[in-house]
Amino acid sequence: MKNHIKKEGKFSYLEIGEGTPIIILHGLMGGLSNFDGVTEHFSPKGYKIVIPELPIYDMSLIKTTVKSFATYLEEFIEHKEFDQVILLGNSLGGHIGLLHTKLFPEKVKGLVITGSSGLYESAMGDSYPRRSDYEFVKKKAQDVFYNPEVASKEIVDEVFATINDRNKLVKTLAISKSAIRHNMSKDLPHMNTPTCIIWGKNDTVTPPEVATEFESLLPDAELFWIDECGHAPMMEHPDTFNEHLATWLDKRGF
């Protein structure tokens, strides 16, 4: 997929397929490749899959907030000249999608969230006192998934490198704290955008009761569960994730 990445001004993004735009928003330590299953499945089926690289480590510290990234997303949508889009976000990406939908509801045809922050999340902690301990970091990465083998050496190495880079660590903690502070429970009942919630039944970062609360607070939401699945369903069970998403898109006529 890397050969599809485009760079235009301050925007860097992957784009594949033609049709209704689905903009995918990655999480804090999630790479674009986390969505390969979604990209490969939907890009030949009448959807333009677009995955912007969010400038998580490039913003000034004061702008390393959920709101700044929601505004950045709006600038990207304007840059692409999209009238309406479907947003799909995992973890922090789901939170950015939710806030963007609140701020710019006319731009969002539908919203898909999975393992999203915005109500509650169990962060890795306020600091990384053992960040030089590779095995500790490996265990933390494995805990994100129901099946620890999904946390490949490549994933663990990337997390390890990120938290041992002082600039990236500071930004990681800043955006994590912003996500925890920016609780959206009072906003959700006023957001009428059709929302698809796909959640792992064994998610320990944003536990199942979070998904249930999202469904109860959002006026037009539908919840799909995936068994034996952690915080990143599109990685751990890509086929099931795609089935649920396709069912919802078809039902909504998207």
Coordinates of N, CA and C in Angstrom, one line a residue:
M1 N 0.8 -1.2 0.0 CA 0.0 0.0 0.0 C 0.9 1.3 0.0
K2 N 2.1 1.2 0.4 CA 2.9 2.4 0.6 C 3.1 3.1 -0.7
N3 N 3.1 2.4 -1.9 CA 3.3 3.0 -3.1 C 2.1 3.9 -3.5
H4 N 1.0 3.8 -2.8 CA -0.2 4.7 -3.1 C -0.1 6.0 -2.3
I5 N 0.8 6.2 -1.4 CA 0.9 7.4 -0.5 C 1.2 8.6 -1.4
K6 N 0.4 9.6 -1.2 CA 0.5 10.9 -1.9 C 1.0 12.0 -0.9
K7 N 1.7 12.9 -1.4 CA 2.1 14.1 -0.5 C 1.7 15.3 -1.3
E8 N 0.9 16.1 -0.6 CA 0.4 17.4 -1.2 C 0.4 18.5 -0.1
G9 N 1.4 19.4 -0.2 CA 1.5 20.4 0.8 C 1.8 19.8 2.2
K10 N 1.0 20.1 3.2 CA 1.2 19.5 4.5 C 0.5 18.2 4.7
F11 N -0.2 17.7 3.6 CA -0.9 16.5 3.8 C -0.2 15.3 3.1
S12 N -0.2 14.2 3.8 CA 0.4 12.9 3.3 C -0.7 11.9 3.6
Y13 N -1.1 11.1 2.5 CA -2.2 10.2 2.7 C -2.2 9.1 1.6
L14 N -2.8 8.0 2.0 CA -3.0 6.9 1.1 C -4.4 7.0 0.5
E15 N -4.5 6.8 -0.8 CA -5.8 6.8 -1.5 C -5.9 5.7 -2.5
I16 N -6.9 4.9 -2.4 CA -7.1 3.8 -3.4 C -8.6 3.6 -3.6
G17 N -9.0 3.3 -4.9 CA -10.3 3.1 -5.2 C -11.1 4.3 -5.7
E18 N -12.3 4.1 -6.2 CA -13.1 5.2 -6.7 C -14.5 5.1 -6.1
G19 N -15.1 6.2 -5.8 CA -16.5 6.1 -5.3 C -16.7 7.0 -4.1
T20 N -17.6 6.6 -3.2 CA -17.9 7.3 -2.0 C -16.7 7.3 -1.1
P21 N -16.2 8.5 -0.6 CA -15.0 8.5 0.2 C -15.2 8.0 1.6
I22 N -14.4 7.0 2.0 CA -14.3 6.6 3.4 C -12.9 7.0 3.9
I23 N -13.0 8.0 4.8 CA -11.7 8.5 5.4 C -11.4 7.7 6.7
I24 N -10.3 7.0 6.7 CA -9.9 6.2 7.9 C -8.9 7.0 8.8
L25 N -9.2 6.9 10.1 CA -8.4 7.7 11.0 C -7.7 6.7 12.0
H26 N -6.4 6.7 11.9 CA -5.6 5.7 12.7 C -5.5 6.2 14.1
G27 N -5.1 5.2 15.0 CA -5.0 5.6 16.4 C -3.6 6.1 16.7
L28 N -3.4 6.3 18.0 CA -2.1 6.9 18.5 C -0.9 6.3 18.0
M29 N -0.8 4.9 18.1 CA 0.4 4.2 17.6 C 0.0 3.3 16.5
G30 N -1.1 3.6 15.8 CA -1.5 2.8 14.7 C -1.0 3.3 13.4
G31 N -0.5 2.3 12.6 CA 0.0 2.7 11.3 C -1.1 2.5 10.2
L32 N -0.8 3.0 9.0 CA -1.8 2.9 8.0 C -2.1 1.5 7.6
S33 N -1.0 0.6 7.8 CA -1.2 -0.8 7.4 C -2.2 -1.5 8.3
N34 N -2.5 -0.9 9.5 CA -3.5 -1.6 10.3 C -4.9 -1.8 9.6
F35 N -5.1 -1.0 8.6 CA -6.3 -1.0 7.9 C -6.2 -1.7 6.5
D36 N -5.2 -2.5 6.3 CA -5.0 -3.1 5.0 C -6.3 -4.0 4.6
G37 N -6.8 -4.7 5.6 CA -8.0 -5.5 5.3 C -9.2 -4.7 4.8
V38 N -9.4 -3.6 5.5 CA -10.5 -2.7 5.1 C -10.3 -2.1 3.7
T39 N -9.0 -1.7 3.5 CA -8.7 -1.0 2.2 C -8.8 -2.0 1.0
E40 N -8.3 -3.2 1.2 CA -8.4 -4.2 0.1 C -9.8 -4.7 -0.1
H41 N -10.6 -4.7 0.9 CA -12.0 -5.2 0.7 C -12.9 -4.2 0.1
F42 N -12.8 -2.9 0.5 CA -13.8 -1.9 0.1 C -13.4 -1.1 -1.1
S43 N -12.1 -1.0 -1.4 CA -11.7 -0.2 -2.5 C -12.2 -0.6 -3.9
P44 N -12.3 -2.0 -4.1 CA -12.9 -2.4 -5.4 C -14.4 -2.3 -5.4
K45 N -15.1 -2.0 -4.3 CA -16.5 -2.1 -4.2 C -17.3 -0.7 -4.2
G46 N -16.7 0.2 -4.9 CA -17.4 1.5 -5.1 C -17.1 2.5 -4.0
Y47 N -15.9 2.3 -3.3 CA -15.5 3.3 -2.3 C -14.1 3.8 -2.5
K48 N -13.9 5.0 -2.3 CA -12.5 5.6 -2.3 C -12.0 5.6 -0.9
I49 N -11.0 4.7 -0.6 CA -10.5 4.7 0.7 C -9.3 5.7 0.8
V50 N -9.4 6.6 1.8 CA -8.4 7.6 2.0 C -8.0 7.6 3.5
I51 N -6.6 7.4 3.7 CA -6.1 7.3 5.0 C -5.0 8.4 5.2
P52 N -5.4 9.6 5.8 CA -4.4 10.6 6.0 C -3.5 10.2 7.2
E53 N -2.2 10.6 7.0 CA -1.3 10.4 8.2 C -1.5 11.6 9.1
L54 N -2.0 11.3 10.3 CA -2.3 12.4 11.2 C -0.9 12.9 11.8
P55 N -0.8 14.2 11.9 CA 0.5 14.8 12.3 C 0.7 14.8 13.8
I56 N 0.6 13.6 14.4 CA 0.6 13.4 15.9 C 1.8 14.0 16.5
Y57 N 3.0 13.7 15.8 CA 4.3 14.1 16.4 C 4.8 15.4 15.8
D58 N 4.0 16.1 14.9 CA 4.5 17.3 14.2 C 3.8 18.6 14.7
M59 N 2.7 18.4 15.4 CA 2.0 19.6 15.9 C 2.9 20.2 17.1
S60 N 2.8 21.5 17.4 CA 3.4 22.0 18.6 C 2.7 21.4 19.8
L61 N 3.4 21.3 20.9 CA 2.8 20.7 22.1 C 1.5 21.2 22.5
I62 N 1.3 22.5 22.4 CA 0.1 23.2 22.8 C -1.1 22.8 21.9
K63 N -0.7 22.4 20.6 CA -1.8 22.0 19.7 C -1.9 20.5 19.6
T64 N -1.2 19.7 20.4 CA -1.4 18.3 20.4 C -2.6 17.9 21.2
T65 N -3.8 18.2 20.6 CA -5.1 17.9 21.2 C -6.0 17.3 20.2
V66 N -7.1 16.6 20.8 CA -8.1 16.0 19.9 C -8.7 17.0 19.0
K67 N -9.0 18.2 19.5 CA -9.6 19.3 18.7 C -8.8 19.7 17.6
S68 N -7.5 19.8 17.8 CA -6.5 20.3 16.7 C -6.6 19.3 15.5
F69 N -6.6 18.0 15.9 CA -6.6 16.9 14.8 C -8.0 16.9 14.1
A70 N -9.1 17.2 14.8 CA -10.4 17.3 14.2 C -10.4 18.4 13.2
T71 N -9.8 19.5 13.6 CA -9.7 20.7 12.7 C -8.8 20.4 11.5
Y72 N -7.7 19.7 11.7 CA -6.8 19.3 10.7 C -7.5 18.4 9.7
L73 N -8.4 17.5 10.2 CA -9.2 16.6 9.3 C -10.1 17.4 8.4
E74 N -10.7 18.5 9.0 CA -11.6 19.3 8.2 C -10.8 20.0 7.1
E75 N -9.6 20.5 7.4 CA -8.7 21.1 6.4 C -8.4 20.1 5.3
F76 N -8.2 18.9 5.7 CA -7.9 17.8 4.7 C -9.1 17.5 3.8
I77 N -10.3 17.5 4.4 CA -11.5 17.2 3.6 C -11.7 18.4 2.6
E78 N -11.5 19.6 3.0 CA -11.6 20.7 2.1 C -10.5 20.7 1.0
H79 N -9.3 20.3 1.4 CA -8.2 20.1 0.4 C -8.6 19.1 -0.7
K80 N -9.3 18.0 -0.3 CA -9.7 17.0 -1.2 C -11.0 17.4 -1.9
E81 N -11.7 18.4 -1.5 CA -12.9 18.9 -2.1 C -14.0 17.9 -2.0
F82 N -14.1 17.1 -0.9 CA -15.2 16.2 -0.7 C -16.4 16.9 -0.2
D83 N -17.6 16.6 -0.7 CA -18.8 17.2 -0.2 C -19.2 16.5 1.1
Q84 N -19.3 15.2 1.1 CA -19.6 14.4 2.3 C -18.7 13.1 2.3
V85 N -18.4 12.7 3.5 CA -17.6 11.5 3.7 C -18.2 10.6 4.7
I86 N -17.7 9.4 4.7 CA -17.9 8.4 5.8 C -16.5 8.4 6.6
L87 N -16.6 8.6 7.9 CA -15.4 8.5 8.7 C -15.3 7.2 9.4
L88 N -14.2 6.6 9.5 CA -13.9 5.3 10.2 C -12.7 5.5 11.1
G89 N -12.9 5.4 12.4 CA -11.7 5.6 13.3 C -11.6 4.6 14.3
N90 N -10.4 4.2 14.6 CA -10.0 3.3 15.7 C -9.3 4.0 16.8
S91 N -9.7 3.8 18.0 CA -9.1 4.3 19.2 C -9.1 5.8 19.2
L92 N -7.9 6.5 19.2 CA -7.9 8.0 19.1 C -8.5 8.4 17.8
G93 N -8.4 7.7 16.8 CA -9.0 8.0 15.5 C -10.5 8.1 15.6
G94 N -11.1 7.2 16.4 CA -12.5 7.2 16.6 C -13.0 8.5 17.3
H95 N -12.2 8.9 18.2 CA -12.4 10.1 19.0 C -12.3 11.4 18.1
I96 N -11.3 11.4 17.3 CA -11.2 12.5 16.3 C -12.4 12.5 15.4
G97 N -12.8 11.4 14.9 CA -14.0 11.3 14.1 C -15.2 11.8 14.7
L98 N -15.4 11.4 16.0 CA -16.6 11.9 16.8 C -16.6 13.4 16.9
L99 N -15.4 13.9 17.3 CA -15.4 15.4 17.5 C -15.6 16.1 16.2
H100 N -15.0 15.6 15.1 CA -15.1 16.2 13.8 C -16.6 16.2 13.4
T101 N -17.3 15.1 13.7 CA -18.7 15.0 13.3 C -19.5 16.0 14.1
K102 N -19.2 16.2 15.4 CA -19.9 17.2 16.2 C -19.7 18.6 15.6
L103 N -18.4 18.9 15.2 CA -18.1 20.3 14.8 C -18.6 20.5 13.4
F104 N -18.5 19.5 12.5 CA -18.9 19.7 11.1 C -19.9 18.6 10.6
P105 N -21.1 18.6 11.2 CA -22.0 17.5 11.0 C -22.4 17.4 9.5
E106 N -22.4 18.6 8.8 CA -22.9 18.5 7.4 C -21.9 17.8 6.5
K107 N -20.7 17.6 7.0 CA -19.7 17.0 6.1 C -19.7 15.5 6.2
V108 N -20.3 14.9 7.3 CA -20.2 13.5 7.6 C -21.5 12.8 7.3
K109 N -21.5 11.9 6.3 CA -22.6 11.1 5.9 C -22.9 10.0 6.9
G110 N -21.8 9.4 7.4 CA -21.8 8.3 8.3 C -20.5 8.2 9.1
L111 N -20.6 7.6 10.3 CA -19.5 7.5 11.2 C -19.3 6.1 11.7
V112 N -18.1 5.6 11.6 CA -17.8 4.2 12.1 C -16.7 4.3 13.2
I113 N -17.0 3.8 14.4 CA -16.0 3.8 15.5 C -15.8 2.4 16.0
T114 N -14.5 2.2 16.3 CA -14.1 0.9 16.9 C -13.0 1.1 17.9
G115 N -13.3 0.6 19.1 CA -12.3 0.8 20.2 C -12.0 2.3 20.4
S116 N -13.1 3.1 20.3 CA -12.9 4.6 20.3 C -12.7 5.1 21.7
S117 N -11.8 6.1 21.9 CA -11.8 6.9 23.1 C -12.9 8.0 23.0
G118 N -13.1 8.8 24.0 CA -14.2 9.8 23.9 C -15.1 9.7 25.1
L119 N -15.2 8.4 25.7 CA -15.9 8.2 26.9 C -15.0 7.8 28.0
Y120 N -14.2 6.8 27.7 CA -13.3 6.2 28.7 C -12.3 5.4 28.0
E121 N -11.1 5.4 28.5 CA -10.1 4.5 28.1 C -9.1 4.2 29.2
S122 N -8.5 3.0 29.2 CA -7.5 2.7 30.2 C -6.2 2.9 29.5
A123 N -5.5 4.0 29.8 CA -4.3 4.3 29.1 C -3.1 3.5 29.6
M124 N -2.0 3.6 29.0 CA -0.8 2.8 29.4 C -0.2 3.4 30.7
G125 N -0.8 4.5 31.2 CA -0.3 5.1 32.4 C 0.1 6.5 32.1
D126 N 0.4 7.3 33.1 CA 0.8 8.7 32.9 C 2.2 8.8 32.5
S127 N 3.0 7.8 32.6 CA 4.4 7.8 32.2 C 4.9 6.4 31.8
Y128 N 6.0 6.4 31.3 CA 6.6 5.1 30.9 C 7.9 4.8 31.7
P129 N 7.8 4.5 33.0 CA 9.0 4.4 33.8 C 9.9 3.2 33.4
R130 N 9.3 2.3 32.6 CA 10.1 1.2 32.2 C 10.3 1.2 30.7
R131 N 10.4 2.3 30.1 CA 10.3 2.4 28.6 C 11.6 1.8 28.0
S132 N 12.6 1.6 28.7 CA 13.8 0.9 28.1 C 13.7 -0.6 28.2
D133 N 12.6 -1.1 28.9 CA 12.4 -2.5 29.1 C 11.6 -3.1 27.9
Y134 N 12.3 -3.7 27.0 CA 11.6 -4.2 25.8 C 10.5 -5.2 26.1
E135 N 10.8 -6.1 27.0 CA 9.8 -7.1 27.3 C 8.5 -6.5 28.0
F136 N 8.7 -5.5 28.8 CA 7.6 -4.8 29.4 C 6.7 -4.1 28.3
V137 N 7.4 -3.5 27.3 CA 6.7 -2.8 26.2 C 6.0 -3.9 25.3
K138 N 6.6 -5.0 25.1 CA 6.1 -6.1 24.3 C 4.8 -6.6 25.0
K139 N 4.8 -6.8 26.3 CA 3.6 -7.3 27.0 C 2.5 -6.2 26.9
K140 N 2.8 -4.9 27.0 CA 1.8 -3.9 26.9 C 1.2 -3.9 25.5
A141 N 2.0 -4.1 24.5 CA 1.5 -4.2 23.1 C 0.6 -5.4 22.9
Q142 N 1.0 -6.5 23.5 CA 0.2 -7.7 23.3 C -1.1 -7.6 24.0
D143 N -1.2 -6.9 25.1 CA -2.4 -6.7 25.9 C -3.5 -6.0 25.1
V144 N -3.1 -5.3 24.0 CA -4.1 -4.6 23.2 C -5.0 -5.6 22.5
F145 N -4.4 -6.8 22.2 CA -5.1 -7.8 21.4 C -5.6 -9.0 22.3
Y146 N -6.7 -9.6 21.8 CA -7.1 -10.9 22.5 C -6.0 -12.0 22.2
N147 N -5.6 -12.0 21.0 CA -4.5 -13.0 20.6 C -3.2 -12.2 20.6
P148 N -2.3 -12.5 21.5 CA -1.1 -11.7 21.6 C -0.2 -11.8 20.4
E149 N -0.4 -12.9 19.6 CA 0.4 -13.1 18.4 C 0.2 -12.0 17.4
V150 N -0.9 -11.3 17.5 CA -1.2 -10.2 16.5 C -0.2 -9.1 16.7
A151 N 0.3 -9.0 17.9 CA 1.4 -8.0 18.2 C 2.7 -8.5 17.6
S152 N 2.9 -8.3 16.3 CA 4.1 -8.7 15.7 C 5.3 -8.0 16.2
K153 N 6.5 -8.6 15.9 CA 7.8 -7.9 16.3 C 7.8 -6.5 15.7
E154 N 7.3 -6.3 14.5 CA 7.3 -5.0 13.8 C 6.5 -4.0 14.6
I155 N 5.3 -4.4 15.1 CA 4.5 -3.6 15.9 C 5.2 -3.2 17.2
V156 N 5.7 -4.2 17.9 CA 6.4 -4.0 19.2 C 7.6 -3.0 19.0
D157 N 8.4 -3.3 18.0 CA 9.5 -2.5 17.7 C 9.1 -1.0 17.5
E158 N 8.0 -0.8 16.8 CA 7.6 0.6 16.5 C 7.1 1.3 17.8
V159 N 6.4 0.6 18.6 CA 6.0 1.2 19.9 C 7.2 1.5 20.8
F160 N 8.1 0.5 20.8 CA 9.3 0.7 21.6 C 10.1 1.9 21.2
A161 N 10.3 2.0 19.8 CA 11.0 3.2 19.3 C 10.3 4.5 19.6
T162 N 8.9 4.5 19.5 CA 8.2 5.7 19.7 C 8.3 6.2 21.2
I163 N 8.2 5.3 22.1 CA 8.2 5.8 23.5 C 9.7 6.0 24.0
N164 N 10.7 5.6 23.2 CA 12.0 5.9 23.6 C 12.6 7.1 22.9
D165 N 11.7 7.7 22.1 CA 12.0 9.0 21.4 C 11.4 10.1 22.3
R166 N 12.2 10.9 22.9 CA 11.7 11.9 23.9 C 10.6 12.8 23.4
N167 N 10.8 13.3 22.1 CA 9.8 14.2 21.5 C 8.4 13.4 21.3
K168 N 8.6 12.2 20.8 CA 7.3 11.4 20.5 C 6.7 11.0 21.9
L169 N 7.4 10.7 22.9 CA 6.9 10.3 24.2 C 6.1 11.5 24.7
V170 N 6.6 12.7 24.7 CA 6.0 13.9 25.3 C 4.6 14.1 24.5
K171 N 4.7 14.0 23.2 CA 3.5 14.2 22.4 C 2.4 13.1 22.6
T172 N 2.9 11.9 22.8 CA 2.0 10.7 23.1 C 1.3 11.0 24.4
L173 N 2.0 11.4 25.4 CA 1.4 11.7 26.7 C 0.4 12.8 26.6
A174 N 0.8 13.9 25.8 CA -0.1 15.0 25.7 C -1.4 14.7 25.0
I175 N -1.4 13.9 23.9 CA -2.6 13.6 23.2 C -3.4 12.6 24.1
S176 N -2.8 11.7 24.8 CA -3.5 10.8 25.7 C -4.3 11.5 26.7
K177 N -3.6 12.5 27.3 CA -4.3 13.3 28.4 C -5.4 14.2 27.8
S178 N -5.2 14.7 26.6 CA -6.2 15.4 25.9 C -7.5 14.6 25.6
A179 N -7.2 13.3 25.2 CA -8.3 12.4 25.0 C -9.1 12.1 26.2
I180 N -8.4 11.9 27.4 CA -9.1 11.6 28.6 C -9.9 12.8 29.1
R181 N -9.3 14.0 28.9 CA -10.0 15.3 29.3 C -11.2 15.5 28.5
H182 N -11.1 15.2 27.2 CA -12.2 15.6 26.3 C -13.3 14.5 26.2
N183 N -14.0 14.4 27.3 CA -15.1 13.5 27.4 C -16.3 14.0 26.6
M184 N -16.9 13.1 25.8 CA -18.0 13.6 24.9 C -19.4 13.1 25.3
S185 N -19.6 12.7 26.5 CA -20.8 12.1 26.9 C -22.0 13.1 26.8
K186 N -21.7 14.4 27.0 CA -22.8 15.4 26.9 C -23.1 15.8 25.5
D187 N -22.1 15.6 24.6 CA -22.3 15.9 23.2 C -23.0 14.9 22.4
L188 N -22.8 13.6 22.8 CA -23.3 12.5 21.9 C -24.8 12.5 21.7
P189 N -25.7 12.8 22.7 CA -27.1 12.8 22.5 C -27.6 13.8 21.4
H190 N -26.8 14.8 21.1 CA -27.2 15.8 20.1 C -26.6 15.5 18.7
M191 N -25.9 14.4 18.6 CA -25.3 14.0 17.3 C -26.1 13.0 16.6
N192 N -26.8 13.4 15.5 CA -27.7 12.6 14.8 C -27.2 11.8 13.6
T193 N -25.9 11.9 13.4 CA -25.2 11.2 12.3 C -25.3 9.7 12.5
P194 N -25.7 9.0 11.4 CA -25.8 7.5 11.5 C -24.4 7.0 11.9
T195 N -24.4 6.2 13.0 CA -23.1 5.7 13.5 C -23.1 4.2 13.6
C196 N -22.0 3.6 13.1 CA -21.8 2.1 13.2 C -20.7 1.9 14.3
I197 N -21.0 1.1 15.3 CA -20.0 0.8 16.3 C -19.6 -0.7 16.2
I198 N -18.4 -0.9 16.0 CA -17.9 -2.3 15.9 C -16.8 -2.5 17.0
W199 N -17.1 -3.5 17.9 CA -16.3 -3.5 19.1 C -15.8 -5.0 19.4
G200 N -14.6 -5.1 19.9 CA -14.1 -6.4 20.4 C -14.7 -6.7 21.8
K201 N -15.2 -7.9 22.0 CA -15.8 -8.2 23.3 C -14.8 -8.4 24.4
N202 N -13.5 -8.4 24.0 CA -12.4 -8.6 25.0 C -11.5 -7.4 25.0
D203 N -12.0 -6.3 24.6 CA -11.2 -5.0 24.6 C -10.9 -4.6 26.0
T204 N -9.7 -4.5 26.4 CA -9.3 -4.1 27.8 C -8.9 -2.6 27.8
V205 N -8.7 -2.0 26.7 CA -8.4 -0.6 26.6 C -9.6 0.3 26.7
T206 N -10.6 0.0 25.9 CA -11.9 0.6 26.0 C -12.9 -0.6 26.1
P207 N -13.2 -1.0 27.3 CA -14.0 -2.2 27.6 C -15.4 -2.2 27.0
P208 N -16.0 -3.4 26.9 CA -17.3 -3.5 26.2 C -18.4 -2.5 26.7
E209 N -18.4 -2.2 28.0 CA -19.4 -1.3 28.5 C -19.3 0.1 27.8
V210 N -18.1 0.4 27.3 CA -17.9 1.7 26.6 C -18.7 1.7 25.3
A211 N -18.7 0.6 24.6 CA -19.4 0.5 23.4 C -20.9 0.6 23.6
T212 N -21.4 -0.1 24.7 CA -22.8 -0.1 25.1 C -23.2 1.4 25.4
E213 N -22.3 2.1 26.1 CA -22.7 3.5 26.4 C -22.7 4.4 25.2
F214 N -21.8 4.2 24.2 CA -21.8 4.9 23.0 C -23.2 4.6 22.3
E215 N -23.6 3.4 22.2 CA -24.8 3.0 21.5 C -26.0 3.7 22.2
S216 N -26.0 3.8 23.6 CA -27.2 4.3 24.3 C -27.2 5.8 24.2
L217 N -26.1 6.5 24.1 CA -26.0 8.0 24.0 C -26.2 8.5 22.6
L218 N -25.8 7.8 21.6 CA -25.9 8.3 20.2 C -27.3 8.0 19.7
P219 N -28.0 9.0 19.2 CA -29.4 8.8 18.7 C -29.6 7.8 17.6
D220 N -28.6 7.6 16.8 CA -28.8 6.8 15.6 C -27.6 5.9 15.4
A221 N -27.4 4.9 16.4 CA -26.2 4.1 16.4 C -26.6 2.6 16.4
E222 N -25.8 1.8 15.8 CA -26.0 0.3 15.7 C -24.7 -0.3 16.1
L223 N -24.8 -1.3 17.1 CA -23.6 -1.9 17.7 C -23.4 -3.3 17.2
F224 N -22.2 -3.6 16.7 CA -21.8 -5.0 16.3 C -20.7 -5.5 17.1
W225 N -20.8 -6.7 17.7 CA -19.8 -7.3 18.5 C -18.9 -8.3 17.7
I226 N -17.6 -8.4 18.1 CA -16.8 -9.4 17.6 C -16.2 -10.2 18.8
D227 N -16.4 -11.5 18.8 CA -15.9 -12.3 19.9 C -14.4 -12.6 19.8
E228 N -13.8 -12.9 20.9 CA -12.4 -13.2 21.0 C -11.6 -12.1 20.3
C229 N -11.8 -10.9 20.7 CA -11.3 -9.7 19.9 C -11.0 -8.6 20.9
G230 N -9.8 -7.9 20.7 CA -9.4 -6.9 21.6 C -9.7 -5.5 21.0
H231 N -8.7 -4.6 21.1 CA -8.9 -3.2 20.9 C -8.9 -2.8 19.4
A232 N -8.4 -3.6 18.5 CA -8.3 -3.3 17.1 C -8.9 -4.4 16.2
P233 N -10.2 -4.4 16.2 CA -11.0 -5.5 15.5 C -10.6 -5.6 14.0
M234 N -10.3 -4.5 13.4 CA -10.0 -4.5 11.9 C -8.6 -5.2 11.7
M235 N -7.8 -5.3 12.7 CA -6.5 -6.1 12.6 C -6.7 -7.5 13.0
E236 N -7.4 -7.7 14.1 CA -7.5 -9.1 14.7 C -8.5 -10.0 14.0
H237 N -9.6 -9.4 13.5 CA -10.6 -10.2 12.8 C -11.1 -9.4 11.6
P238 N -10.2 -9.1 10.6 CA -10.5 -8.3 9.5 C -11.8 -8.7 8.7
D239 N -11.9 -10.0 8.5 CA -13.1 -10.5 7.7 C -14.4 -10.2 8.4
T240 N -14.4 -10.5 9.7 CA -15.7 -10.2 10.4 C -16.0 -8.7 10.5
F241 N -14.9 -8.0 10.7 CA -15.1 -6.5 10.7 C -15.7 -6.0 9.4
N242 N -15.1 -6.5 8.3 CA -15.6 -6.1 7.0 C -17.0 -6.5 6.7
E243 N -17.4 -7.7 7.2 CA -18.8 -8.2 7.1 C -19.8 -7.2 7.8
H244 N -19.4 -6.9 9.0 CA -20.3 -6.0 9.8 C -20.4 -4.6 9.1
L245 N -19.3 -4.1 8.7 CA -19.3 -2.8 8.1 C -20.1 -2.8 6.8
A246 N -19.9 -3.8 6.0 CA -20.6 -4.0 4.7 C -22.1 -4.1 5.0
T247 N -22.5 -4.8 6.0 CA -23.9 -4.9 6.3 C -24.5 -3.6 6.7
W248 N -23.8 -2.8 7.5 CA -24.3 -1.5 7.9 C -24.3 -0.5 6.7
L249 N -23.3 -0.5 5.9 CA -23.2 0.4 4.7 C -24.4 0.1 3.8
D250 N -24.7 -1.2 3.5 CA -25.8 -1.6 2.7 C -27.1 -1.2 3.2
K251 N -27.3 -1.4 4.5 CA -28.6 -1.1 5.2 C -28.8 0.4 5.1
R252 N -27.8 1.2 5.2 CA -27.9 2.7 5.2 C -27.9 3.2 3.8
G253 N -27.7 2.4 2.8 CA -27.7 2.9 1.4 C -26.4 3.7 1.1
F254 N -25.4 3.5 1.8 CA -24.1 4.2 1.6 C -23.2 3.5 0.6

